[in-house]
mmCIF file of C-alpha atoms in Angstrom:
data_model
loop_
_atom_site.group_PDB
_atom_site.id
_atom_site.type_symbol
_atom_site.label_atom_id
_atom_site.label_comp_id
_atom_site.label_asym_id
_atom_site.label_seq_id
_atom_site.Cartn_x
_atom_site.Cartn_y
_atom_site.Cartn_z
ATOM 1 C CA MET A 11 -0.010 0.022 -0.004
ATOM 2 C CA LYS A 12 1.241 3.522 -0.920
ATOM 3 C CA LEU A 13 0.457 6.498 1.283
ATOM 4 C CA ARG A 14 -0.069 9.851 -0.452
ATOM 5 C CA ILE A 15 -0.473 13.305 1.057
ATOM 6 C CA PHE A 16 -3.671 15.096 -0.214
ATOM 7 C CA THR A 17 -4.237 18.807 0.517
ATOM 8 C CA GLU A 18 -7.162 21.235 0.210
ATOM 9 C CA PRO A 19 -5.588 24.614 -0.552
ATOM 10 C CA GLN A 20 -8.903 26.391 -1.161
ATOM 11 C CA GLN A 21 -9.457 26.200 2.611
ATOM 12 C CA GLY A 22 -6.526 28.601 3.062
ATOM 13 C CA ALA A 23 -2.995 28.052 1.758
ATOM 14 C CA THR A 24 -0.394 29.961 -0.241
ATOM 15 C CA TYR A 25 1.981 28.380 -2.726
ATOM 16 C CA ASP A 26 4.711 28.597 -0.117
ATOM 17 C CA ASP A 27 2.562 26.615 2.342
ATOM 18 C CA LEU A 28 2.062 23.956 -0.339
ATOM 19 C CA LEU A 29 5.778 23.895 -1.179
ATOM 20 C CA ALA A 30 6.670 23.251 2.451
ATOM 21 C CA VAL A 31 4.217 20.331 2.626
ATOM 22 C CA ALA A 32 5.296 18.870 -0.722
ATOM 23 C CA GLN A 33 8.929 18.978 0.217
ATOM 24 C CA ALA A 34 8.181 17.400 3.531
ATOM 25 C CA THR A 35 6.166 14.721 1.681
ATOM 26 C CA GLU A 36 9.251 13.897 -0.438
ATOM 27 C CA ARG A 37 11.735 14.072 2.497
ATOM 28 C CA LEU A 38 9.647 11.825 4.741
ATOM 29 C CA GLY A 39 9.178 9.061 2.157
ATOM 30 C CA PHE A 40 5.541 9.381 1.165
ATOM 31 C CA ASP A 41 4.606 8.345 -2.390
ATOM 32 C CA ALA A 42 2.911 11.458 -3.719
ATOM 33 C CA PHE A 43 1.637 14.944 -3.150
ATOM 34 C CA PHE A 44 -1.880 15.700 -4.405
ATOM 35 C CA ARG A 45 -4.096 18.746 -4.163
ATOM 36 C CA SER A 46 -7.735 19.534 -4.809
ATOM 37 C CA ASP A 47 -8.683 21.700 -7.791
ATOM 38 C CA HIS A 48 -11.068 24.358 -6.418
ATOM 39 C CA TYR A 49 -11.207 28.178 -6.768
ATOM 40 C CA GLN A 50 -13.088 28.987 -3.614
ATOM 41 C CA ARG A 51 -13.347 27.866 0.055
ATOM 42 C CA ILE A 52 -15.958 25.190 0.647
ATOM 43 C CA GLY A 53 -18.181 25.933 3.619
ATOM 44 C CA PRO A 54 -18.086 28.872 6.060
ATOM 45 C CA GLY A 55 -14.920 30.485 7.267
ATOM 46 C CA ASP A 56 -12.195 32.962 6.422
ATOM 47 C CA GLN A 57 -11.424 32.941 2.685
ATOM 48 C CA GLY A 58 -7.795 33.756 3.513
ATOM 49 C CA PRO A 59 -5.618 34.707 0.507
ATOM 50 C CA GLY A 60 -7.945 32.893 -1.889
ATOM 51 C CA SER A 61 -7.298 29.647 -3.709
ATOM 52 C CA THR A 62 -4.284 28.947 -5.857
ATOM 53 C CA ASP A 63 -4.593 27.289 -9.288
ATOM 54 C CA ALA A 64 -3.985 23.569 -9.146
ATOM 55 C CA TRP A 65 -2.003 23.063 -12.314
ATOM 56 C CA ILE A 66 0.105 26.265 -11.832
ATOM 57 C CA THR A 67 0.908 24.956 -8.392
ATOM 58 C CA LEU A 68 1.887 21.535 -9.689
ATOM 59 C CA ALA A 69 4.030 23.079 -12.405
ATOM 60 C CA GLY A 70 6.002 24.904 -9.729
ATOM 61 C CA LEU A 71 6.311 21.833 -7.555
ATOM 62 C CA ALA A 72 7.414 19.793 -10.533
ATOM 63 C CA ARG A 73 10.601 21.875 -10.558
ATOM 64 C CA GLU A 74 11.053 21.919 -6.754
ATOM 65 C CA THR A 75 10.711 18.187 -6.127
ATOM 66 C CA SER A 76 12.428 15.196 -7.689
ATOM 67 C CA ARG A 77 10.818 11.897 -6.635
ATOM 68 C CA ILE A 78 7.182 12.177 -5.514
ATOM 69 C CA ARG A 79 4.237 11.780 -7.860
ATOM 70 C CA LEU A 80 2.142 14.921 -8.319
ATOM 71 C CA GLY A 81 -1.566 15.213 -9.136
ATOM 72 C CA THR A 82 -5.129 16.440 -8.533
ATOM 73 C CA LEU A 83 -8.150 15.026 -6.744
ATOM 74 C CA VAL A 84 -9.845 16.121 -8.863
ATOM 75 C CA THR A 85 -9.750 18.563 -11.771
ATOM 76 C CA PRO A 86 -13.280 19.422 -12.839
ATOM 77 C CA ALA A 87 -14.123 19.056 -16.540
ATOM 78 C CA THR A 88 -16.077 22.318 -16.205
ATOM 79 C CA PHE A 89 -12.917 24.376 -15.536
ATOM 80 C CA ARG A 90 -11.005 23.737 -18.767
ATOM 81 C CA LEU A 91 -11.494 22.826 -22.392
ATOM 82 C CA PRO A 92 -10.159 19.342 -23.160
ATOM 83 C CA GLY A 93 -7.493 20.375 -25.644
ATOM 84 C CA PRO A 94 -5.817 22.984 -23.404
ATOM 85 C CA LEU A 95 -6.106 20.625 -20.428
ATOM 86 C CA ALA A 96 -4.258 17.886 -22.353
ATOM 87 C CA ILE A 97 -1.489 20.423 -23.202
ATOM 88 C CA THR A 98 -1.305 21.656 -19.592
ATOM 89 C CA VAL A 99 -0.963 18.206 -18.036
ATOM 90 C CA ALA A 100 1.506 17.050 -20.754
ATOM 91 C CA GLN A 101 3.658 20.101 -20.081
ATOM 92 C CA VAL A 102 3.687 19.570 -16.312
ATOM 93 C CA ASP A 103 4.533 15.959 -16.940
ATOM 94 C CA GLN A 104 7.519 17.078 -18.966
ATOM 95 C CA MET A 105 8.510 19.581 -16.277
ATOM 96 C CA SER A 106 8.367 16.822 -13.600
ATOM 97 C CA GLY A 107 10.230 14.162 -15.627
ATOM 98 C CA GLY A 108 7.122 12.016 -15.911
ATOM 99 C CA ARG A 109 5.602 12.163 -12.396
ATOM 100 C CA VAL A 110 2.085 13.584 -13.042
ATOM 101 C CA GLU A 111 -1.319 11.961 -12.592
ATOM 102 C CA LEU A 112 -4.658 13.515 -13.597
ATOM 103 C CA GLY A 113 -7.523 13.060 -11.188
ATOM 104 C CA PHE A 114 -10.560 14.051 -13.299
ATOM 105 C CA GLY A 115 -14.233 14.617 -12.521
ATOM 106 C CA THR A 116 -17.462 16.279 -13.613
ATOM 107 C CA GLY A 117 -17.272 19.285 -11.241
ATOM 108 C CA TRP A 118 -19.838 19.660 -8.473
ATOM 109 C CA TYR A 119 -19.372 22.875 -6.436
ATOM 110 C CA ASP A 120 -21.741 25.366 -8.046
ATOM 111 C CA GLY A 121 -20.728 28.191 -5.746
ATOM 112 C CA GLU A 122 -17.184 28.535 -7.225
ATOM 113 C CA HIS A 123 -18.588 28.412 -10.721
ATOM 114 C CA ALA A 124 -20.982 31.277 -10.005
ATOM 115 C CA ALA A 125 -18.222 33.298 -8.208
ATOM 116 C CA TYR A 126 -15.861 33.122 -11.169
ATOM 117 C CA GLY A 127 -18.145 33.065 -14.179
ATOM 118 C CA ILE A 128 -17.666 29.395 -15.034
ATOM 119 C CA PRO A 129 -20.641 27.712 -16.748
ATOM 120 C CA PHE A 130 -22.221 24.985 -14.599
ATOM 121 C CA PRO A 131 -24.601 22.901 -16.698
ATOM 122 C CA PRO A 132 -27.028 20.306 -15.286
ATOM 123 C CA LEU A 133 -25.584 17.023 -14.004
ATOM 124 C CA GLY A 134 -26.513 14.989 -17.090
ATOM 125 C CA GLU A 135 -24.707 17.470 -19.431
ATOM 126 C CA ARG A 136 -21.702 17.556 -17.071
ATOM 127 C CA PHE A 137 -21.354 13.808 -17.307
ATOM 128 C CA GLY A 138 -21.708 13.977 -21.076
ATOM 129 C CA ARG A 139 -19.043 16.641 -21.386
ATOM 130 C CA PHE A 140 -16.811 14.731 -18.922
ATOM 131 C CA GLU A 141 -16.976 11.541 -20.955
ATOM 132 C CA GLU A 142 -16.099 13.392 -24.166
ATOM 133 C CA GLN A 143 -13.204 15.100 -22.391
ATOM 134 C CA LEU A 144 -11.888 11.786 -21.151
ATOM 135 C CA GLU A 145 -11.885 10.467 -24.695
ATOM 136 C CA ILE A 146 -10.308 13.623 -26.083
ATOM 137 C CA VAL A 147 -7.558 14.113 -23.443
ATOM 138 C CA THR A 148 -6.450 10.482 -23.583
ATOM 139 C CA GLY A 149 -6.745 10.480 -27.345
ATOM 140 C CA LEU A 150 -4.517 13.543 -27.728
ATOM 141 C CA TRP A 151 -1.852 11.975 -25.506
ATOM 142 C CA THR A 152 -1.807 8.627 -27.273
ATOM 143 C CA SER A 153 -2.400 9.595 -30.897
ATOM 144 C CA GLU A 154 0.676 9.105 -33.084
ATOM 145 C CA GLN A 155 -0.343 11.110 -36.177
ATOM 146 C CA GLY A 156 -2.659 13.909 -35.142
ATOM 147 C CA TYR A 157 -6.136 13.711 -33.740
ATOM 148 C CA SER A 158 -9.722 14.575 -34.681
ATOM 149 C CA PHE A 159 -12.951 14.227 -32.716
ATOM 150 C CA GLU A 160 -16.602 14.870 -33.393
ATOM 151 C CA GLY A 161 -18.909 14.728 -30.376
ATOM 152 C CA ARG A 162 -22.055 16.341 -29.080
ATOM 153 C CA TYR A 163 -20.150 18.970 -27.071
ATOM 154 C CA TYR A 164 -16.668 19.195 -28.575
ATOM 155 C CA ARG A 165 -15.127 19.084 -32.031
ATOM 156 C CA LEU A 166 -11.363 18.824 -32.779
ATOM 157 C CA ALA A 167 -10.192 19.104 -36.344
ATOM 158 C CA ASP A 168 -6.759 17.925 -37.419
ATOM 159 C CA SER A 169 -5.115 18.593 -34.062
ATOM 160 C CA PRO A 170 -1.323 17.990 -34.077
ATOM 161 C CA ALA A 171 -1.902 16.372 -30.600
ATOM 162 C CA LEU A 172 1.173 18.053 -29.151
ATOM 163 C CA PRO A 173 2.961 18.326 -26.742
ATOM 164 C CA LYS A 174 3.221 14.751 -25.682
ATOM 165 C CA PRO A 175 3.661 13.764 -22.044
ATOM 166 C CA VAL A 176 6.821 11.973 -20.949
ATOM 167 C CA GLN A 177 4.888 9.025 -19.593
ATOM 168 C CA ARG A 178 3.875 6.630 -22.320
ATOM 169 C CA PRO A 179 1.363 5.771 -23.395
ATOM 170 C CA ARG A 180 0.008 8.549 -21.120
ATOM 171 C CA PRO A 181 -0.100 9.810 -17.525
ATOM 172 C CA PRO A 182 -2.440 7.841 -15.255
ATOM 173 C CA VAL A 183 -6.043 9.023 -15.022
ATOM 174 C CA ILE A 184 -7.915 8.779 -11.758
ATOM 175 C CA ILE A 185 -11.694 8.831 -11.499
ATOM 176 C CA GLY A 186 -13.386 9.065 -8.120
ATOM 177 C CA GLY A 187 -16.836 9.130 -6.696
ATOM 178 C CA PHE A 188 -19.578 6.923 -5.337
ATOM 179 C CA GLY A 189 -22.051 6.837 -8.196
ATOM 180 C CA ALA A 190 -23.673 3.511 -8.881
ATOM 181 C CA THR A 191 -23.780 3.362 -12.690
ATOM 182 C CA ARG A 192 -22.078 6.065 -14.747
ATOM 183 C CA THR A 193 -18.978 6.394 -12.487
ATOM 184 C CA PRO A 194 -18.097 2.664 -12.527
ATOM 185 C CA ARG A 195 -18.584 2.513 -16.310
ATOM 186 C CA LEU A 196 -16.359 5.535 -16.941
ATOM 187 C CA ALA A 197 -13.698 4.329 -14.502
ATOM 188 C CA ALA A 198 -13.617 0.900 -16.157
ATOM 189 C CA THR A 199 -13.444 2.435 -19.601
ATOM 190 C CA TYR A 200 -10.958 5.276 -19.186
ATOM 191 C CA ALA A 201 -9.305 5.272 -15.789
ATOM 192 C CA ASP A 202 -6.133 3.733 -14.486
ATOM 193 C CA GLU A 203 -7.292 4.172 -10.870
ATOM 194 C CA TYR A 204 -10.644 4.438 -9.140
ATOM 195 C CA ASN A 205 -10.849 6.404 -5.880
ATOM 196 C CA VAL A 206 -13.513 6.303 -3.129
ATOM 197 C CA PRO A 207 -13.447 9.494 -1.087
ATOM 198 C CA PHE A 208 -14.387 9.771 2.560
ATOM 199 C CA ARG A 209 -16.467 6.607 3.038
ATOM 200 C CA THR A 210 -16.639 3.890 5.650
ATOM 201 C CA PRO A 211 -14.990 0.501 4.879
ATOM 202 C CA ALA A 212 -18.407 -1.027 4.171
ATOM 203 C CA ASP A 213 -19.417 1.671 1.700
ATOM 204 C CA THR A 214 -15.899 1.515 0.128
ATOM 205 C CA GLY A 215 -16.180 -2.236 -0.410
ATOM 206 C CA GLU A 216 -19.540 -1.772 -2.196
ATOM 207 C CA ALA A 217 -18.097 0.879 -4.496
ATOM 208 C CA PHE A 218 -15.047 -1.270 -5.284
ATOM 209 C CA GLY A 219 -17.348 -4.166 -6.114
ATOM 210 C CA ARG A 220 -19.296 -2.091 -8.641
ATOM 211 C CA VAL A 221 -16.071 -1.044 -10.376
ATOM 212 C CA ARG A 222 -14.710 -4.569 -10.418
ATOM 213 C CA LYS A 223 -17.974 -5.722 -12.085
ATOM 214 C CA ALA A 224 -17.683 -2.911 -14.675
ATOM 215 C CA CYS A 225 -14.049 -3.899 -15.370
ATOM 216 C CA GLU A 226 -15.165 -7.419 -16.126
ATOM 217 C CA GLU A 227 -17.315 -6.028 -18.886
ATOM 218 C CA THR A 228 -14.582 -3.829 -20.354
ATOM 219 C CA GLY A 229 -11.715 -6.274 -19.867
ATOM 220 C CA ARG A 230 -9.534 -3.625 -18.193
ATOM 221 C CA ALA A 231 -7.796 -3.627 -14.802
ATOM 222 C CA VAL A 232 -8.125 -0.566 -12.579
ATOM 223 C CA ARG A 233 -6.134 0.213 -9.435
ATOM 224 C CA LEU A 234 -8.276 0.912 -6.362
ATOM 225 C CA SER A 235 -7.708 3.643 -3.836
ATOM 226 C CA VAL A 236 -9.386 5.715 -1.117
ATOM 227 C CA ALA A 237 -9.149 9.240 0.299
ATOM 228 C CA GLN A 238 -9.537 9.714 4.040
ATOM 229 C CA THR A 239 -9.476 12.733 6.323
ATOM 230 C CA THR A 240 -6.496 11.998 8.574
ATOM 231 C CA VAL A 241 -5.781 12.956 12.141
ATOM 232 C CA VAL A 242 -3.000 10.945 13.979
ATOM 233 C CA GLY A 243 -1.739 11.632 17.463
ATOM 234 C CA ALA A 244 0.741 9.965 19.766
ATOM 235 C CA ASP A 245 -2.045 9.732 22.356
ATOM 236 C CA ARG A 246 -5.734 10.551 22.738
ATOM 237 C CA ALA A 247 -5.087 14.126 23.848
ATOM 238 C CA GLU A 248 -3.022 14.809 20.725
ATOM 239 C CA VAL A 249 -5.665 13.237 18.491
ATOM 240 C CA GLU A 250 -8.280 15.468 20.067
ATOM 241 C CA ARG A 251 -6.123 18.590 19.724
ATOM 242 C CA ARG A 252 -5.486 17.922 16.026
ATOM 243 C CA ALA A 253 -9.127 17.181 15.313
ATOM 244 C CA ALA A 254 -10.184 20.381 17.058
ATOM 245 C CA ALA A 255 -7.708 22.329 14.981
ATOM 246 C CA ILE A 256 -9.562 21.320 11.787
ATOM 247 C CA GLY A 257 -13.075 21.512 13.338
ATOM 248 C CA GLU A 258 -13.719 17.759 13.331
ATOM 249 C CA ASP A 259 -14.975 15.306 15.953
ATOM 250 C CA PRO A 260 -12.338 12.626 16.536
ATOM 251 C CA ASP A 261 -14.887 9.864 17.080
ATOM 252 C CA ALA A 262 -16.682 10.689 13.860
ATOM 253 C CA LEU A 263 -13.299 10.648 12.047
ATOM 254 C CA ARG A 264 -12.566 7.218 13.451
ATOM 255 C CA GLU A 265 -15.645 5.962 11.598
ATOM 256 C CA HIS A 266 -15.478 7.935 8.354
ATOM 257 C CA GLY A 267 -11.806 8.726 8.163
ATOM 258 C CA LEU A 268 -8.431 7.832 9.611
ATOM 259 C CA ALA A 269 -8.167 9.010 13.173
ATOM 260 C CA GLY A 270 -6.444 7.823 16.321
ATOM 261 C CA THR A 271 -3.062 6.667 17.508
ATOM 262 C CA PRO A 272 -0.636 5.225 14.988
ATOM 263 C CA ALA A 273 -1.676 1.677 15.967
ATOM 264 C CA GLU A 274 -5.376 2.492 15.412
ATOM 265 C CA VAL A 275 -4.654 4.026 11.982
ATOM 266 C CA VAL A 276 -2.475 1.097 10.942
ATOM 267 C CA GLU A 277 -5.326 -1.274 11.889
ATOM 268 C CA LYS A 278 -7.817 0.594 9.704
ATOM 269 C CA LEU A 279 -5.372 0.791 6.834
ATOM 270 C CA GLY A 280 -5.142 -2.954 7.087
ATOM 271 C CA ARG A 281 -8.949 -3.245 6.687
ATOM 272 C CA LEU A 282 -8.826 -0.965 3.645
ATOM 273 C CA ALA A 283 -6.006 -3.091 2.157
ATOM 274 C CA GLU A 284 -8.160 -6.230 2.649
ATOM 275 C CA LEU A 285 -10.848 -4.534 0.538
ATOM 276 C CA GLY A 286 -8.328 -3.982 -2.270
ATOM 277 C CA ALA A 287 -7.159 -0.434 -1.677
ATOM 278 C CA GLU A 288 -3.562 -0.076 -3.011
ATOM 279 C CA ARG A 289 -3.228 3.605 -2.342
ATOM 280 C CA VAL A 290 -4.549 5.856 0.433
ATOM 281 C CA TYR A 291 -4.752 9.575 0.055
ATOM 282 C CA LEU A 292 -4.290 11.133 3.494
ATOM 283 C CA GLN A 293 -6.317 14.333 3.506
ATOM 284 C CA ILE A 294 -4.247 16.743 5.652
ATOM 285 C CA LEU A 295 -6.173 19.898 6.465
ATOM 286 C CA ASP A 296 -3.794 21.675 8.875
ATOM 287 C CA LEU A 297 -0.929 22.402 6.513
ATOM 288 C CA GLY A 298 1.088 24.253 9.159
ATOM 289 C CA ASP A 299 1.432 21.145 11.294
ATOM 290 C CA LEU A 300 4.397 19.442 9.678
ATOM 291 C CA GLU A 301 4.996 17.432 12.903
ATOM 292 C CA HIS A 302 1.797 15.639 11.998
ATOM 293 C CA LEU A 303 3.452 14.385 8.751
ATOM 294 C CA GLU A 304 6.568 13.450 10.695
ATOM 295 C CA LEU A 305 4.564 11.317 13.128
ATOM 296 C CA ILE A 306 2.750 9.485 10.318
ATOM 297 C CA ALA A 307 6.034 8.898 8.452
ATOM 298 C CA ALA A 308 7.727 7.507 11.576
ATOM 299 C CA GLU A 309 4.921 5.485 13.112
ATOM 300 C CA VAL A 310 2.491 4.537 10.278
ATOM 301 C CA LEU A 311 4.400 4.479 7.021
ATOM 302 C CA PRO A 312 6.753 1.625 7.994
ATOM 303 C CA HIS A 313 3.788 -0.658 8.707
ATOM 304 C CA VAL A 314 1.994 -0.447 5.341
#
């Protein structure tokens, strides 16, 4: 099992904050640094300096790290046109030496769309656009002699399909969510990894089962992963302190996330591994608490 650090910069973080966490992620031996792709704080609270752009951030981190994987959970299809998105991710892949992964989704937070003038169509159309974007982005990366596409929402005519990413045939694509029909089909058709965010082990097992069934129909294999809000403390008091710092109840996090002493967290990671999870994205919300990462690296990472 690989442990990856997952951040939510829209909740209040500068590029320098993210750089410090990414460099600690690399130094401490974690597998990857991921960030959300949002333009506005979710929920009440101080907006702080405002959100940073996900792919500009990852481009910077590509030049300031050397080993860790870098990616998004997840980039909304509503934010970018598929051609420019393929170019952006390919360029950051080049800048990183082939370490980029694209977490990709339909987009869901209508508030940030309204705040920044981004169209937010109904859910059915968002899924339709998302599927076409999946086909276009992966097609541009893998096409050897240009690329054309004619769909309901997008048309590409004689694209040179450049630049190409370093990773061949393409960077990994991650699709997440808990939908019962469309999400498993799209994951089994286009994704390299399927991610279940913020669910109990029982719910996670059900979601994994739906994707495994869809993969039987497409004949493809998809890696399975989870994202979990994470609070680890050397003792109960430290767990409670860290949970309070992010406005969470530690007992609720024990059920729906990863919370507790290192031994408790290792035990739950074992249950997730039994379900088939090969990667766990540790959602770290207090980005100023680097001692938290150091504790996880010292007391949890060696046991997974």
